[in-house]
Tab-separated table of C-alpha atoms in Angstrom:
chain	number	residue	atom	x	y	z
A	836	MET	CA	-0.086	-0.101	-0.042
A	837	ALA	CA	2.765	2.188	0.925
A	838	MET	CA	4.629	1.644	-2.211
A	839	ASN	CA	1.032	2.549	-4.224
A	840	LYS	CA	1.188	5.478	-2.780
A	841	ARG	CA	4.748	6.108	-3.725
A	842	VAL	CA	4.169	5.073	-7.181
A	843	ARG	CA	1.568	7.232	-6.768
A	844	ARG	CA	3.230	10.357	-6.292
A	845	ARG	CA	6.395	9.555	-8.753
A	846	LEU	CA	3.442	9.612	-11.598
A	847	ILE	CA	2.238	12.582	-10.734
A	848	LEU	CA	5.578	14.148	-10.410
A	849	LEU	CA	6.165	12.900	-13.810
A	850	SER	CA	2.999	13.814	-15.322
A	851	THR	CA	3.520	17.431	-13.776
A	852	LEU	CA	7.248	17.280	-15.184
A	853	LEU	CA	5.832	16.401	-18.702
A	854	VAL	CA	3.073	19.366	-18.547
A	855	VAL	CA	5.919	21.507	-17.837
A	856	VAL	CA	7.891	20.274	-20.546
A	857	SER	CA	5.520	20.523	-22.781
A	858	LEU	CA	4.320	23.952	-21.805
A	859	GLY	CA	7.528	25.008	-22.439
A	860	LEU	CA	7.795	23.593	-25.522
A	861	VAL	CA	4.495	25.274	-26.657
A	862	ALA	CA	5.447	28.505	-25.039
A	863	GLY	CA	9.342	27.956	-27.073
A	864	PHE	CA	7.530	27.701	-30.229
A	865	LEU	CA	5.040	30.558	-29.902
A	866	TYR	CA	7.551	32.868	-28.848
A	867	ALA	CA	9.774	31.646	-31.637
A	868	ARG	CA	7.031	32.099	-33.838
A	869	TRP	CA	6.231	35.453	-32.334
A	870	ASN	CA	10.212	36.593	-32.837
A	871	ARG	CA	9.732	35.612	-36.650
A	872	GLU	CA	6.981	37.555	-37.061
A	873	GLN	CA	8.657	40.282	-35.779
A	874	GLN	CA	11.713	40.276	-37.476
A	875	VAL	CA	9.306	39.923	-40.455
A	876	ILE	CA	7.350	43.392	-39.524
A	877	THR	CA	10.739	45.088	-38.986
A	878	ALA	CA	12.200	44.123	-41.998
A	879	ALA	CA	9.346	44.965	-44.131
A	880	GLU	CA	8.852	48.415	-42.280
A	881	GLU	CA	12.903	49.377	-42.216
A	882	GLY	CA	12.765	47.890	-45.951
A	883	MET	CA	9.790	50.262	-47.486
A	884	ALA	CA	11.656	52.791	-45.490
A	885	ALA	CA	14.726	52.319	-46.727
A	886	TYR	CA	13.478	52.292	-50.418
A	887	GLU	CA	11.032	55.505	-49.933
A	888	ALA	CA	14.905	57.350	-49.162
A	889	GLY	CA	16.989	55.957	-52.058
A	890	ASP	CA	18.438	53.786	-49.962
A	891	TYR	CA	17.891	50.547	-52.228
A	892	LEU	CA	20.935	48.235	-51.262
A	893	THR	CA	19.702	48.208	-47.218
A	894	ALA	CA	16.376	48.566	-48.813
A	895	LEU	CA	17.006	45.010	-50.947
A	896	LEU	CA	18.468	43.301	-48.082
A	897	LYS	CA	15.294	44.047	-45.672
A	898	LEU	CA	12.541	43.516	-48.512
A	899	SER	CA	14.213	40.104	-49.331
A	900	LYS	CA	13.628	38.736	-45.787
A	901	ALA	CA	10.291	40.347	-45.812
A	902	VAL	CA	9.218	39.041	-48.731
A	903	SER	CA	10.466	35.708	-48.409
A	904	THR	CA	7.575	35.094	-45.830
A	905	ARG	CA	5.335	37.651	-46.968
A	906	LYS	CA	4.774	36.291	-50.541
A	907	ASP	CA	1.673	37.723	-50.977
A	908	ASP	CA	2.395	41.215	-50.043
A	909	LEU	CA	1.670	43.115	-53.301
A	910	GLU	CA	3.541	46.474	-51.846
A	911	LEU	CA	6.442	44.683	-50.825
A	912	THR	CA	7.092	42.523	-54.020
A	913	LEU	CA	6.835	45.560	-56.167
A	914	ALA	CA	9.231	47.851	-54.075
A	915	LEU	CA	11.384	44.488	-53.663
A	916	GLY	CA	11.680	44.211	-57.885
A	917	HIS	CA	12.293	48.183	-58.190
A	918	SER	CA	15.113	47.749	-55.163
A	919	ARG	CA	16.680	45.159	-57.357
A	920	LEU	CA	16.332	46.844	-60.771
A	921	ARG	CA	18.205	50.164	-58.983
A	922	ASN	CA	21.464	48.069	-57.481
A	923	THR	CA	22.943	47.711	-60.674
A	924	ASP	CA	25.745	45.106	-61.977
A	925	PRO	CA	28.012	45.848	-64.909
A	926	ASN	CA	26.924	42.710	-66.739
A	927	GLY	CA	23.626	44.398	-66.384
A	928	ARG	CA	22.376	41.065	-64.504
A	929	HIS	CA	20.166	43.144	-62.345
A	930	VAL	CA	17.689	43.632	-65.072
A	931	ARG	CA	17.096	40.044	-65.462
A	932	ALA	CA	17.203	39.851	-61.719
A	933	SER	CA	14.581	42.322	-60.973
A	934	GLU	CA	12.151	40.313	-63.606
A	935	LYS	CA	11.203	37.651	-61.230
A	936	PHE	CA	9.777	40.184	-58.882
A	937	PHE	CA	7.805	41.719	-61.329
A	938	LEU	CA	6.460	38.763	-62.580
A	939	HIS	CA	5.369	37.229	-58.851
A	940	ALA	CA	3.625	40.730	-58.422
A	941	LEU	CA	1.175	39.632	-61.761
A	942	LYS	CA	0.490	36.409	-59.926
A	943	ILE	CA	-0.853	38.686	-57.014
A	944	ASP	CA	-2.408	40.778	-59.094
A	945	ASP	CA	-2.711	39.866	-62.978
A	946	ASP	CA	-4.031	43.219	-63.992
A	947	ASN	CA	-1.205	45.514	-62.089
A	948	GLU	CA	-0.274	48.342	-64.321
A	949	GLU	CA	2.915	49.353	-62.368
A	950	ALA	CA	4.109	45.513	-62.866
A	951	LEU	CA	3.465	45.441	-66.275
A	952	ARG	CA	5.231	48.717	-67.288
A	953	GLU	CA	8.314	47.570	-65.784
A	954	LEU	CA	8.137	44.076	-67.284
A	955	VAL	CA	7.726	46.026	-70.622
A	956	ASP	CA	10.735	47.976	-69.712
A	957	ILE	CA	12.738	44.991	-69.018
A	958	TYR	CA	11.956	43.131	-72.192
A	959	LEU	CA	13.006	46.208	-74.231
A	960	ALA	CA	16.113	46.418	-72.642
A	961	THR	CA	16.667	42.641	-73.304
A	962	GLY	CA	15.690	42.325	-76.918
A	963	ALA	CA	12.850	40.215	-75.832
A	964	THR	CA	10.277	41.597	-78.496
A	965	ALA	CA	7.854	38.827	-78.362
A	966	ASN	CA	7.302	39.523	-74.501
A	967	VAL	CA	7.214	43.236	-75.017
A	968	LEU	CA	4.529	43.105	-77.183
A	969	THR	CA	2.318	40.145	-74.978
A	970	TYR	CA	2.703	42.550	-71.755
A	971	SER	CA	2.339	45.623	-73.289
A	972	GLU	CA	-1.260	44.067	-74.812
A	973	ARG	CA	-2.196	44.288	-71.377
A	974	LEU	CA	-1.852	48.003	-70.812
A	975	PRO	CA	-4.115	50.460	-72.125
A	976	SER	CA	-4.101	50.778	-75.871
A	977	ASP	CA	-4.149	54.526	-76.040
A	978	ASP	CA	-0.735	54.702	-74.139
A	979	ILE	CA	1.416	56.900	-76.566
A	980	GLY	CA	4.377	56.023	-74.101
A	981	ILE	CA	3.784	52.321	-74.513
A	982	ILE	CA	2.774	52.349	-78.293
A	983	LYS	CA	6.691	54.162	-78.894
A	984	LYS	CA	8.158	51.515	-76.910
A	985	ARG	CA	6.259	48.433	-78.929
A	986	ALA	CA	7.301	49.972	-82.177
A	987	SER	CA	11.374	50.553	-80.502
A	988	SER	CA	11.294	46.852	-79.936
A	989	LEU	CA	9.839	46.129	-83.448
A	990	ARG	CA	12.309	48.474	-85.020
A	991	ALA	CA	15.428	46.664	-83.131
A	992	ALA	CA	14.128	43.335	-84.367
A	993	GLY	CA	14.144	44.597	-87.870
A	994	ARG	CA	10.403	43.994	-87.925
A	995	TYR	CA	9.975	47.653	-89.733
A	996	THR	CA	6.512	47.200	-91.183
A	997	GLU	CA	5.282	46.314	-87.943
A	998	ALA	CA	6.941	49.089	-86.219
A	999	LEU	CA	5.129	51.463	-88.866
A	1000	GLU	CA	1.990	49.929	-88.074
A	1001	GLU	CA	2.392	51.297	-84.089
A	1002	ALA	CA	3.851	54.853	-85.610
A	1003	ALA	CA	0.599	55.258	-87.489
A	1004	ARG	CA	-1.098	54.575	-83.970
A	1005	ILE	CA	0.697	57.828	-82.527
A	1006	ARG	CA	-0.295	59.571	-85.728
A	1007	ALA	CA	-3.829	58.811	-85.154
A	1008	LEU	CA	-3.508	59.593	-81.603
A	1009	ALA	CA	-1.528	62.684	-81.351
A	1010	PRO	CA	-1.652	64.221	-84.859
A	1011	GLU	CA	0.228	67.100	-84.125
A	1012	ASP	CA	3.155	65.725	-82.337
A	1013	ALA	CA	6.288	66.801	-84.753
A	1014	SER	CA	8.205	63.673	-83.304
A	1015	TRP	CA	5.896	60.881	-85.366
A	1016	PRO	CA	6.587	61.774	-88.898
A	1017	LEU	CA	10.897	62.050	-87.991
A	1018	TYR	CA	10.239	58.384	-86.795
A	1019	GLU	CA	8.172	57.151	-89.778
A	1020	LEU	CA	10.902	58.439	-92.356
A	1021	THR	CA	13.460	56.800	-90.274
A	1022	LEU	CA	11.535	53.233	-90.092
A	1023	CYS	CA	11.283	53.925	-93.888
A	1024	GLU	CA	14.403	54.621	-94.305
A	1025	GLU	CA	16.017	51.493	-92.420
A	1026	ARG	CA	13.663	49.393	-94.515
A	1027	GLY	CA	15.015	50.038	-97.532
A	1028	ASP	CA	12.160	52.486	-99.231
A	1029	GLY	CA	13.833	54.941	-101.919
A	1030	ILE	CA	13.874	58.733	-101.388
A	1031	SER	CA	11.214	59.228	-103.671
A	1032	ASP	CA	8.999	57.064	-101.725
A	1033	ARG	CA	9.982	58.901	-98.759
A	1034	ILE	CA	9.050	62.397	-100.443
A	1035	ARG	CA	5.894	60.951	-101.606
A	1036	MET	CA	4.595	60.073	-97.951
A	1037	MET	CA	5.697	62.955	-96.535
A	1038	LEU	CA	3.813	65.079	-99.390
A	1039	GLU	CA	0.922	63.184	-98.320
A	1040	PHE	CA	1.502	64.203	-94.551
A	1041	LYS	CA	1.617	67.940	-95.375
A	1042	GLU	CA	-2.061	67.590	-97.012
A	1043	SER	CA	-3.435	65.404	-94.234
A	1044	HIS	CA	-1.499	67.166	-91.360
A	1045	PRO	CA	-0.585	70.883	-92.401
A	1046	GLY	CA	0.308	72.285	-89.171
A	1047	ASN	CA	2.308	69.070	-88.222
A	1048	GLN	CA	6.097	71.026	-87.735
A	1049	GLY	CA	7.582	67.721	-88.129
A	1050	VAL	CA	6.333	66.853	-91.564
A	1051	SER	CA	8.171	70.242	-92.723
A	1052	LEU	CA	11.252	69.578	-91.022
A	1053	GLY	CA	11.526	65.936	-92.502
A	1054	LEU	CA	10.717	67.436	-96.045
A	1055	ILE	CA	13.784	70.009	-95.533
A	1056	SER	CA	15.982	67.088	-94.671
A	1057	LEU	CA	14.920	64.819	-98.342
A	1058	TYR	CA	14.816	67.926	-100.436
A	1059	ARG	CA	18.640	68.579	-99.449
A	1060	MET	CA	19.416	64.895	-99.888
A	1061	ASN	CA	17.727	64.761	-102.881
A	1062	ARG	CA	19.697	68.403	-104.366
A	1063	GLN	CA	16.287	69.883	-104.315
A	1064	ARG	CA	17.649	72.988	-102.795
A	1065	GLY	CA	14.956	75.215	-104.042
A	1066	GLU	CA	12.056	73.316	-102.126
A	1067	ALA	CA	14.096	72.759	-99.222
A	1068	GLU	CA	14.472	76.590	-98.656
A	1069	GLU	CA	11.092	77.715	-99.604
A	1070	THR	CA	9.707	75.060	-97.013
A	1071	ALA	CA	12.480	75.526	-94.501
A	1072	LYS	CA	11.317	79.469	-94.644
A	1073	SER	CA	7.781	78.909	-94.520
A	1074	LEU	CA	8.218	76.799	-91.522
A	1075	VAL	CA	10.298	79.649	-89.450
A	1076	GLU	CA	7.525	82.030	-90.361
A	1077	SER	CA	4.564	79.593	-89.592
A	1078	GLY	CA	5.142	80.756	-85.562
A	1079	PRO	CA	6.676	78.810	-82.723
A	1080	ILE	CA	8.841	75.706	-83.051
A	1081	ASP	CA	8.289	72.723	-81.323
A	1082	ASP	CA	11.176	72.520	-78.914
A	1083	PHE	CA	11.694	69.008	-79.905
A	1084	ILE	CA	12.780	70.058	-83.474
A	1085	LEU	CA	14.633	73.260	-82.706
A	1086	MET	CA	17.983	71.334	-82.723
A	1087	LEU	CA	17.231	69.576	-85.683
A	1088	LEU	CA	15.623	72.280	-87.564
A	1089	LEU	CA	18.708	74.844	-86.594
A	1090	ARG	CA	21.421	72.236	-88.533
A	1091	GLN	CA	19.525	72.476	-92.019
A	1092	LEU	CA	19.453	75.900	-91.631
A	1093	GLU	CA	22.938	76.627	-91.188
A	1094	GLY	CA	23.751	73.714	-93.657
A	1095	MET	CA	21.690	75.753	-96.013
A	1096	ASN	CA	23.617	79.053	-94.899
A	1097	LEU	CA	20.220	80.613	-94.439
A	1098	VAL	CA	21.461	82.977	-92.172
A	1099	PRO	CA	18.600	85.210	-90.979
A	1100	GLU	CA	16.645	82.202	-90.278
A	1101	SER	CA	19.488	80.515	-88.210
A	1102	MET	CA	19.312	83.634	-86.318
A	1103	ILE	CA	15.984	83.209	-84.819
A	1104	VAL	CA	15.784	79.703	-84.888
A	1105	SER	CA	18.943	80.448	-82.880
A	1106	GLU	CA	16.970	82.388	-80.428
A	1107	ALA	CA	14.449	80.444	-79.747
A	1108	VAL	CA	16.710	77.561	-78.967
A	1109	GLY	CA	18.198	79.756	-76.042
A	1110	LYS	CA	14.796	80.112	-74.566
A	1111	ALA	CA	14.185	76.478	-74.622
A	1112	ALA	CA	17.180	75.895	-72.776
A	1113	MET	CA	16.103	78.187	-70.319
A	1114	ARG	CA	12.510	76.930	-69.899
A	1115	ASN	CA	14.152	73.368	-69.981
A	1116	PRO	CA	17.270	73.755	-68.413
A	1117	GLU	CA	17.739	69.880	-67.947
């Protein structure tokens, strides 16, 4: 009977010890998990603070730790992608390395415009034309900046006719923009179109877009190349007299005028170049 009491006491002590040990293990596990969560919270907060302050190396280190746990946090994932992109490598590996973060962002939100735009830029920089076209299709169709990137990618791939189709979209969206006539002219030249065909195209643009100064500049250049000095001078003088010149073509026009030795017109445009430089010091 006495033995049974001793055994019972030992069992009670053993049971108590097991409970204490179990509680200790549970407490240790809960503390470890809480500690990890706190570390993730701290890493996320410090990483975002570093990102917003422009300290992209610190942001990369902190956000990598945070995103490894918070895999579905869109804001952290995008910030991590931008941070990796801004930590440049001499071999350009940072561009490809950032790609996976923006792709992951699309898994979280497949319509995220920020991730789509970054991927278009990444694929444009790496010459992945098919990917540029694929991801840009998911962005607004009237975004001229994106259309220009599509055209640039196609041009780099030697797909000039398709690039011209994209340029035509810019023409439709921004008929007065002075850049598209010169861009289309460049594409036609690179495609191998003859100078007569290019002049004909510019004259058609002149009729359909009479106020576009880029068209006039394109004609001046073509007339000079084709040794049609009279037409070149007439077009140049008419352009200068038409009023304020688009900043985009000022320097290009000045070189053409100086090349033809049109001194009065050159002086007018040179003064306009100086004023434009003061307006836009960068």
